[in-house]
mmCIF file with all atom_site columns, C-alpha atoms in Angstrom:
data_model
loop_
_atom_site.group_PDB
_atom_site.id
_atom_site.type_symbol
_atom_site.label_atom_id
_atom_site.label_alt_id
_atom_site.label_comp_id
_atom_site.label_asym_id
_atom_site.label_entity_id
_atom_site.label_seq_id
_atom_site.pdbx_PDB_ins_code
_atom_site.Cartn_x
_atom_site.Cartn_y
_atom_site.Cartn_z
_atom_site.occupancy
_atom_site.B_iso_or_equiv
_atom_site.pdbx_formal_charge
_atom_site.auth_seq_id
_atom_site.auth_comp_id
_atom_site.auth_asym_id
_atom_site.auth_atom_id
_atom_site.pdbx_PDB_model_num
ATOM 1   C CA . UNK A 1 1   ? 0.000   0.000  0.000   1.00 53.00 ? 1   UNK A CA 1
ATOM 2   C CA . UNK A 1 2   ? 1.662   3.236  -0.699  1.00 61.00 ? 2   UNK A CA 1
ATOM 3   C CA . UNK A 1 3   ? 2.274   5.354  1.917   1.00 89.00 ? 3   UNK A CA 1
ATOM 4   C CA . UNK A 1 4   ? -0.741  7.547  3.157   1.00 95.00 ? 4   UNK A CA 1
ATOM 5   C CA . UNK A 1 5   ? -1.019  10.376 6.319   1.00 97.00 ? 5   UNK A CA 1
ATOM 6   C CA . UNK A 1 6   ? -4.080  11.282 7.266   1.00 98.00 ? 6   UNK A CA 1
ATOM 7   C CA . UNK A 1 7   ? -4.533  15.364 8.871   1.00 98.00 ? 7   UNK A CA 1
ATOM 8   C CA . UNK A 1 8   ? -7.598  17.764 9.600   1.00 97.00 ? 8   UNK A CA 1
ATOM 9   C CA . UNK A 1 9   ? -7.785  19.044 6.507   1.00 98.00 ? 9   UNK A CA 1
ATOM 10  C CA . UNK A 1 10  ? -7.269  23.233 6.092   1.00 97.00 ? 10  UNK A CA 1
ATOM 11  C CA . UNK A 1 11  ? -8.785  26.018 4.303   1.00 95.00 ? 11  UNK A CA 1
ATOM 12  C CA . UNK A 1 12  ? -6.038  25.448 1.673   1.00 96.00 ? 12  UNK A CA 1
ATOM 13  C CA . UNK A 1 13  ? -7.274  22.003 1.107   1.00 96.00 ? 13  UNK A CA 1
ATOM 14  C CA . UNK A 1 14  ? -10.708 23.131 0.034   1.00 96.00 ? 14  UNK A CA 1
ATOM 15  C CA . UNK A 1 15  ? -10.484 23.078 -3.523  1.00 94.00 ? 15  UNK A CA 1
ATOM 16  C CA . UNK A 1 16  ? -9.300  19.634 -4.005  1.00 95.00 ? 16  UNK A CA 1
ATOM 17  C CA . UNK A 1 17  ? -11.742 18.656 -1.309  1.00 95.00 ? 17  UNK A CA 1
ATOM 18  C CA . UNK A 1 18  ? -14.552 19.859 -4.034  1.00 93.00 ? 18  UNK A CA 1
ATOM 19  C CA . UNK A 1 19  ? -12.981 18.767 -6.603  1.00 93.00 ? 19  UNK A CA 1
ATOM 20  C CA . UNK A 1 20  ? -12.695 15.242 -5.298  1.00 94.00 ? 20  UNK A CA 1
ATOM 21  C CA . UNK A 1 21  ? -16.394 15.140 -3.840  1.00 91.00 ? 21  UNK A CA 1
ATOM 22  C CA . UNK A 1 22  ? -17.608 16.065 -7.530  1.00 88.00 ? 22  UNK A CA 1
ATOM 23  C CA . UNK A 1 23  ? -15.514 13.422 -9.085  1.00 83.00 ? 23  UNK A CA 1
ATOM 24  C CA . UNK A 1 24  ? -17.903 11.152 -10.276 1.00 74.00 ? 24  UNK A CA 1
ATOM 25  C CA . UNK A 1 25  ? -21.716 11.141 -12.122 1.00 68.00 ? 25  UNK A CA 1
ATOM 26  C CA . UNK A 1 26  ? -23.711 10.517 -9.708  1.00 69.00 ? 26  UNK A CA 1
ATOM 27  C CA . UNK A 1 27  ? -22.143 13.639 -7.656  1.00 66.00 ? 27  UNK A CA 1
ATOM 28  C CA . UNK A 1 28  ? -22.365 16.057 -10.660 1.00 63.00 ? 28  UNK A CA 1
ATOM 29  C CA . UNK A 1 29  ? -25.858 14.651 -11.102 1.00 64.00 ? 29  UNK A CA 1
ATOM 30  C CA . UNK A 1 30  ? -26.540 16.760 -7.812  1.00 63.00 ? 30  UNK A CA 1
ATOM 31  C CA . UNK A 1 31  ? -27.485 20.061 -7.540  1.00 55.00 ? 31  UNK A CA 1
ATOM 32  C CA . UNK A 1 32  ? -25.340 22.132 -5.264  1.00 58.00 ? 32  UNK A CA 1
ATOM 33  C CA . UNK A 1 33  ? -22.256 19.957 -5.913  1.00 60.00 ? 33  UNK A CA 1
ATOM 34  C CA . UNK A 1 34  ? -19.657 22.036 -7.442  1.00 63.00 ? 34  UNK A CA 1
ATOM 35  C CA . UNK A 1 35  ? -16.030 22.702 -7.315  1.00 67.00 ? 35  UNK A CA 1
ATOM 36  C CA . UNK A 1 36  ? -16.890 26.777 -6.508  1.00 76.00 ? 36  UNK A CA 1
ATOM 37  C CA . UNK A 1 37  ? -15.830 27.641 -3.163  1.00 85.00 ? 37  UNK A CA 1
ATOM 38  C CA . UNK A 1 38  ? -18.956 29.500 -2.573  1.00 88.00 ? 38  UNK A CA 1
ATOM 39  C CA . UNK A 1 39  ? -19.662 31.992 0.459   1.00 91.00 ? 39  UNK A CA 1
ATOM 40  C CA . UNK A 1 40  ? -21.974 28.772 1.553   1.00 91.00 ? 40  UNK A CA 1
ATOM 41  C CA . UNK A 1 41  ? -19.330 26.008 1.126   1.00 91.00 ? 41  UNK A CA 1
ATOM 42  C CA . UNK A 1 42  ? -16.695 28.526 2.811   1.00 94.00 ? 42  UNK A CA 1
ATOM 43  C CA . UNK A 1 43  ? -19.518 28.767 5.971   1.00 96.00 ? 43  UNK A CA 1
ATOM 44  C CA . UNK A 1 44  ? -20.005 24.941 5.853   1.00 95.00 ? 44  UNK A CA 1
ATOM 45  C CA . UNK A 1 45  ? -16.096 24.572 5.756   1.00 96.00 ? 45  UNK A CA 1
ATOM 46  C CA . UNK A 1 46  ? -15.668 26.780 9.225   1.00 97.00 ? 46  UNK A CA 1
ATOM 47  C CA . UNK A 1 47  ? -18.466 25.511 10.878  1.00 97.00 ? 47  UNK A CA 1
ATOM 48  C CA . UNK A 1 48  ? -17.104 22.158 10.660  1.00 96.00 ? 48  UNK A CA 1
ATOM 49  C CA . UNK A 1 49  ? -13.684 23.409 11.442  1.00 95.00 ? 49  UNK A CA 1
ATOM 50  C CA . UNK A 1 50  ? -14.862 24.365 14.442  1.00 97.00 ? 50  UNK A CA 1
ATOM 51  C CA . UNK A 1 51  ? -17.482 22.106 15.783  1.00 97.00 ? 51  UNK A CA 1
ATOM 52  C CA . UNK A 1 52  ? -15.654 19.345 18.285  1.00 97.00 ? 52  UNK A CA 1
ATOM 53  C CA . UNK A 1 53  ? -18.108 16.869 16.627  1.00 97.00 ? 53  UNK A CA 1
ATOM 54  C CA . UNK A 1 54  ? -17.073 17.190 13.502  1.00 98.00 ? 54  UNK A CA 1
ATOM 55  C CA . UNK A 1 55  ? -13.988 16.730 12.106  1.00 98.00 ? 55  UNK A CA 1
ATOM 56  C CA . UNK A 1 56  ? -12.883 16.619 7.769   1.00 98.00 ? 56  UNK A CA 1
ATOM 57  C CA . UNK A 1 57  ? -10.105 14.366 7.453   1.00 98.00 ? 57  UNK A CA 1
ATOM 58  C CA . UNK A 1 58  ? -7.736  14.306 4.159   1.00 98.00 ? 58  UNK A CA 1
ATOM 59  C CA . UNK A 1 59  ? -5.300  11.741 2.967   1.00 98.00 ? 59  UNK A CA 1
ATOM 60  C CA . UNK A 1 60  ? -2.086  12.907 1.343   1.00 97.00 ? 60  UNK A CA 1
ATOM 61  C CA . UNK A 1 61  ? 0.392   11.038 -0.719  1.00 95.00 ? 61  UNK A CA 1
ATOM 62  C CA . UNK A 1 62  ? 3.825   12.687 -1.291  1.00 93.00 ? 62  UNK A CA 1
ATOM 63  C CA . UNK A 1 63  ? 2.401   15.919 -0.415  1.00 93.00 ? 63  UNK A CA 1
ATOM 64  C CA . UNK A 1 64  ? -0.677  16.179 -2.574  1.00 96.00 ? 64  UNK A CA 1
ATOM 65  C CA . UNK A 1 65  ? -4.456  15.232 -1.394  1.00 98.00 ? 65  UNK A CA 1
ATOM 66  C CA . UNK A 1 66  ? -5.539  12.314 -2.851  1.00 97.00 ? 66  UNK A CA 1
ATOM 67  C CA . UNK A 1 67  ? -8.808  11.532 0.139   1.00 98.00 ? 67  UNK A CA 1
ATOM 68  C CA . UNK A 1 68  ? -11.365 13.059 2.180   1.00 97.00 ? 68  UNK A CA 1
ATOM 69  C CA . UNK A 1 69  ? -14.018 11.469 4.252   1.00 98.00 ? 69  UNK A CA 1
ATOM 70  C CA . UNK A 1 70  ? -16.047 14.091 7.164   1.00 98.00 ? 70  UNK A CA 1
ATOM 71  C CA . UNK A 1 71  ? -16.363 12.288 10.401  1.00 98.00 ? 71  UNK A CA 1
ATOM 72  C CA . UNK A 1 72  ? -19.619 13.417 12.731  1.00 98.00 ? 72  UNK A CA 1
ATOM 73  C CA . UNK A 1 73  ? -19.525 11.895 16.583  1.00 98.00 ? 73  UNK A CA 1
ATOM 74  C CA . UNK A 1 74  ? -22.909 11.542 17.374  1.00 97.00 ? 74  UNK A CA 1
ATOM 75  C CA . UNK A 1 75  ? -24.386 11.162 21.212  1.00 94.00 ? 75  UNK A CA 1
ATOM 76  C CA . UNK A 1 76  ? -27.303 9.691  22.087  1.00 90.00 ? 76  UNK A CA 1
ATOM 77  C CA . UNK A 1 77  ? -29.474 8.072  24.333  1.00 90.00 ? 77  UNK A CA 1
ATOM 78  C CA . UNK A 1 78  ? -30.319 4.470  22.713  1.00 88.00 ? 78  UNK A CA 1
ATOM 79  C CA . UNK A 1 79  ? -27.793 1.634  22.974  1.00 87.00 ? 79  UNK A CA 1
ATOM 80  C CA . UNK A 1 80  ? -27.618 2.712  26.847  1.00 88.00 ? 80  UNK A CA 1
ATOM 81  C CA . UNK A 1 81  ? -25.863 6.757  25.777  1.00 90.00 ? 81  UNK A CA 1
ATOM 82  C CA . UNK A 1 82  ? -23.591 4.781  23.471  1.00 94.00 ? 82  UNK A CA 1
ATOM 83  C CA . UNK A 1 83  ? -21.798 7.487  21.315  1.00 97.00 ? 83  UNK A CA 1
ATOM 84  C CA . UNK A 1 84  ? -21.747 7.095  17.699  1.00 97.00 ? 84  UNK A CA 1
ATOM 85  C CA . UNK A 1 85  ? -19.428 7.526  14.664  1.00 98.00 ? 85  UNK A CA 1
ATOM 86  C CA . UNK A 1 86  ? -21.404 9.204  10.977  1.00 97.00 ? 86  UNK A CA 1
ATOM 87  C CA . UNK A 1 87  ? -18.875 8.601  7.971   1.00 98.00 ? 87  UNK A CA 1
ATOM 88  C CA . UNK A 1 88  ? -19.944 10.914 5.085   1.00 95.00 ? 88  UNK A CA 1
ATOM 89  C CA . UNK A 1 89  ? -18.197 11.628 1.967   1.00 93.00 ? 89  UNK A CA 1
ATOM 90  C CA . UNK A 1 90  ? -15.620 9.224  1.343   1.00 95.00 ? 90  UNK A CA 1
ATOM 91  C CA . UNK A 1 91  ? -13.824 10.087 -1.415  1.00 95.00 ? 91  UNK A CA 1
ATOM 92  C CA . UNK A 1 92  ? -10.435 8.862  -3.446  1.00 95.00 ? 92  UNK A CA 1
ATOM 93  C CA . UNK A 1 93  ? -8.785  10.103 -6.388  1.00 95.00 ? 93  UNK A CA 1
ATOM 94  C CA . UNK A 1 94  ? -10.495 8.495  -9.047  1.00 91.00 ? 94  UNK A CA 1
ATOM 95  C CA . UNK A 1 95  ? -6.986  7.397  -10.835 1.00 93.00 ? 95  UNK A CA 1
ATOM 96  C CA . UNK A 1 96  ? -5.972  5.923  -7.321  1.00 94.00 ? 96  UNK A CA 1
ATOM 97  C CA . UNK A 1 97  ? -9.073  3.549  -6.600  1.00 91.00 ? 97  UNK A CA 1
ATOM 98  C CA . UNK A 1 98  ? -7.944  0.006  -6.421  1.00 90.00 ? 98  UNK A CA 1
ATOM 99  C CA . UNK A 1 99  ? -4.891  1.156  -4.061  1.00 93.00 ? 99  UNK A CA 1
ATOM 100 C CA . UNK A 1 100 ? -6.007  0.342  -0.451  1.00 94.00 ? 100 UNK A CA 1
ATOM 101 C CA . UNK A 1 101 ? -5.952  4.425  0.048   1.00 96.00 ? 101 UNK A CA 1
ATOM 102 C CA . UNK A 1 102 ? -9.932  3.863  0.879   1.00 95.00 ? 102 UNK A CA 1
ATOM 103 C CA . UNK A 1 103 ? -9.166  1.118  3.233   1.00 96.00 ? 103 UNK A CA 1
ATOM 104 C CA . UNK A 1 104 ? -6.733  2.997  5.304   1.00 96.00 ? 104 UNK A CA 1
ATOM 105 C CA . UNK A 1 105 ? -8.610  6.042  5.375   1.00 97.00 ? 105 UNK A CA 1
ATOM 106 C CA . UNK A 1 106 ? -11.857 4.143  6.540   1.00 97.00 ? 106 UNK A CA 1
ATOM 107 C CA . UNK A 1 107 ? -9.249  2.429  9.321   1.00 97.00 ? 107 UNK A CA 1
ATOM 108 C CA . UNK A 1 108 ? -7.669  5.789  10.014  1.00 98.00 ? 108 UNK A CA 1
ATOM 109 C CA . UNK A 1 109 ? -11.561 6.851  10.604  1.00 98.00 ? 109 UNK A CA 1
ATOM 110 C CA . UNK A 1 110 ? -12.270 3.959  13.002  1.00 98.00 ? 110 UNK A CA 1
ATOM 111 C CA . UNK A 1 111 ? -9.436  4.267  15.275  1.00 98.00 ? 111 UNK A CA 1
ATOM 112 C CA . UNK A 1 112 ? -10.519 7.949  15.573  1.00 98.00 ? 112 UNK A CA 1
ATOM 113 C CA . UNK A 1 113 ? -13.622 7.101  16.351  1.00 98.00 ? 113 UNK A CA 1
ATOM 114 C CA . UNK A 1 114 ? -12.735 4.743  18.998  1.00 98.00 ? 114 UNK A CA 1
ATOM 115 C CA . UNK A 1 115 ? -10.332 6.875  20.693  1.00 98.00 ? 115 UNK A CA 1
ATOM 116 C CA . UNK A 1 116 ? -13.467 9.059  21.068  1.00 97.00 ? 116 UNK A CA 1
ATOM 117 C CA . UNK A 1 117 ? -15.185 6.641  22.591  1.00 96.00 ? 117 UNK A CA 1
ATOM 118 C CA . UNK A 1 118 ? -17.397 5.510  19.617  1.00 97.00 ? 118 UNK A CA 1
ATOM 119 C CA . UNK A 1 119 ? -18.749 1.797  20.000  1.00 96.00 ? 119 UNK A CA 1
ATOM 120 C CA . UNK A 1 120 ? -20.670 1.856  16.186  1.00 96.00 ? 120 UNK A CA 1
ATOM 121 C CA . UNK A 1 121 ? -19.596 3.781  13.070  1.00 97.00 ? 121 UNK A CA 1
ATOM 122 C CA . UNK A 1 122 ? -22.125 4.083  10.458  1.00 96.00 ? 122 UNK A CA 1
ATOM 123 C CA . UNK A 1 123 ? -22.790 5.280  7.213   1.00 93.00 ? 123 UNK A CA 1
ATOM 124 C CA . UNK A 1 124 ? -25.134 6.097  4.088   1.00 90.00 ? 124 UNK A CA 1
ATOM 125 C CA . UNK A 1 125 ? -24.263 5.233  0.765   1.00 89.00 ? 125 UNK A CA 1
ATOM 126 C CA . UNK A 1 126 ? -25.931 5.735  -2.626  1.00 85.00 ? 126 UNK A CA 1
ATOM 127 C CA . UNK A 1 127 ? -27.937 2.694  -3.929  1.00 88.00 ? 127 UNK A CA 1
ATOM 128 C CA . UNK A 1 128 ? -26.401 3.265  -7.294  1.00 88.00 ? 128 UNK A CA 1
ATOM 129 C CA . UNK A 1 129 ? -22.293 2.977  -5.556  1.00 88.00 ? 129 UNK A CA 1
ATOM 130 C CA . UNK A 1 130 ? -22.421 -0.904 -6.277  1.00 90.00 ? 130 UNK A CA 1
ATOM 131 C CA . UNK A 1 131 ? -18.280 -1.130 -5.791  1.00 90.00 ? 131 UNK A CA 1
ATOM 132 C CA . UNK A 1 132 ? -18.816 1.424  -2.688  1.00 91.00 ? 132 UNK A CA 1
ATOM 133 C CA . UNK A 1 133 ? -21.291 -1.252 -1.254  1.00 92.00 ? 133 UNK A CA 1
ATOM 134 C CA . UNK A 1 134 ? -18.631 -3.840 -1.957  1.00 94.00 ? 134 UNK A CA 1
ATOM 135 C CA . UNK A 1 135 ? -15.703 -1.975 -0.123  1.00 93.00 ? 135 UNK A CA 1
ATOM 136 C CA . UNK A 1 136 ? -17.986 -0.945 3.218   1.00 93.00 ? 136 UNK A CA 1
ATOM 137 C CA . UNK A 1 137 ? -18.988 -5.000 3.586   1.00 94.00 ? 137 UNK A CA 1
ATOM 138 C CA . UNK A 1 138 ? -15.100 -5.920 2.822   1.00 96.00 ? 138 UNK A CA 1
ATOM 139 C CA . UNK A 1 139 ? -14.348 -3.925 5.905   1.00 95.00 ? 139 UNK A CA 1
ATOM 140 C CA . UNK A 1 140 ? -17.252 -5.269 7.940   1.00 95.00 ? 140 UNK A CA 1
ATOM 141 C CA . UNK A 1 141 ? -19.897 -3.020 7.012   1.00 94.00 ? 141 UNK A CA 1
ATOM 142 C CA . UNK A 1 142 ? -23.602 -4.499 7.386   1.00 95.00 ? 142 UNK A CA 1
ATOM 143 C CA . UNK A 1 143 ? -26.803 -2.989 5.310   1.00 91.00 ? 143 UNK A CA 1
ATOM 144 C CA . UNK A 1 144 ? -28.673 -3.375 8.317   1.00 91.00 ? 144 UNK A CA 1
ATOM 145 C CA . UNK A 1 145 ? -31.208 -0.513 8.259   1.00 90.00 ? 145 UNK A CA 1
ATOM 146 C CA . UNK A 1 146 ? -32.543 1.016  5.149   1.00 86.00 ? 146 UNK A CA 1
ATOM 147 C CA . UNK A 1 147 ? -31.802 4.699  4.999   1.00 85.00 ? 147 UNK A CA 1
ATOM 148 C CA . UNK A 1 148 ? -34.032 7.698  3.677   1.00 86.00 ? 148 UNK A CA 1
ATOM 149 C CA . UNK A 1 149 ? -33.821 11.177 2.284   1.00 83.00 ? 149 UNK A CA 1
ATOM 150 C CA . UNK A 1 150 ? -36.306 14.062 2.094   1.00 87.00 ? 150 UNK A CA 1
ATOM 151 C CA . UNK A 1 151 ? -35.345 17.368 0.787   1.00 83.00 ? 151 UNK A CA 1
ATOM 152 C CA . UNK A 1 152 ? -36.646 20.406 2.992   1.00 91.00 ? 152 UNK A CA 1
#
């Protein structure tokens, strides 16, 4: 596996954030998903900068990004208060897929998540992300509830 760090990512890191996150059809499909860094996408950025709950993560290779995924810790009161881990936007250089980057970003995410006392990590994924389905069960993912969407 080549060799990854993972880091909180920056303000500099924002466009190839966006650019990564719109790397594929079904996210250009989307309305709103853009490589602009809007006034709203700047907002987003800060507020997740600094929320303690939230943290954007980015994988670099020799210097360059190449991954994001945001991390969300979640408390709540079923599972007796158990605290819980929300993976959203996983993304990899397309031309690096097939590399294990995914795998050790997901791993990277998990060991954060423990250390903040997580005991479940879970996660939505697009019905149409067939290979994305593939990679969550490979690392021990289970479609266990079905998820839904409403715009408001």
């Amino acid at each position: 596996m080549p060799s990854i760090t993972f880091r909180h990512a920056q303000a500099t890191d924002l466009p190839t954030i966006l650019k990564l996150l719109a790397d594929d059809a079904i996210a250009q499909s989307r309305t709103g998903n853009t490589e602009d860094i809007s006034p709203s996408v700047r907002a987003a950025f800060d507020e997740l900068h600094a929320d303690p709950n939230n943290e954007l993560i980015v994988g670099e290779q020799d210097g360059e990004v190449v991954a994001t995924l945001q991390l969300t810790y979640i408390p709540g009161l079923s599972r007796g208060g158990m605290r819980r881990a929300l993976v959203e936007a996983v993304r990899v250089r397309s031309d690096l897929r097939g590399q294990r980057i995914g795998e050790a970003l997901m791993v990277d995410a998990m060991e954060r998540a423990r250390a903040r006392g997580c005991g479940l990590m879970q996660l939505t994924t697009d019905k149409r992300r067939h290979e994305a389905h593939r990679f969550y069960a490979r690392l021990g993912f289970v479609a266990s509830h079905e998820g839904m969407k409403r715009p408001l």
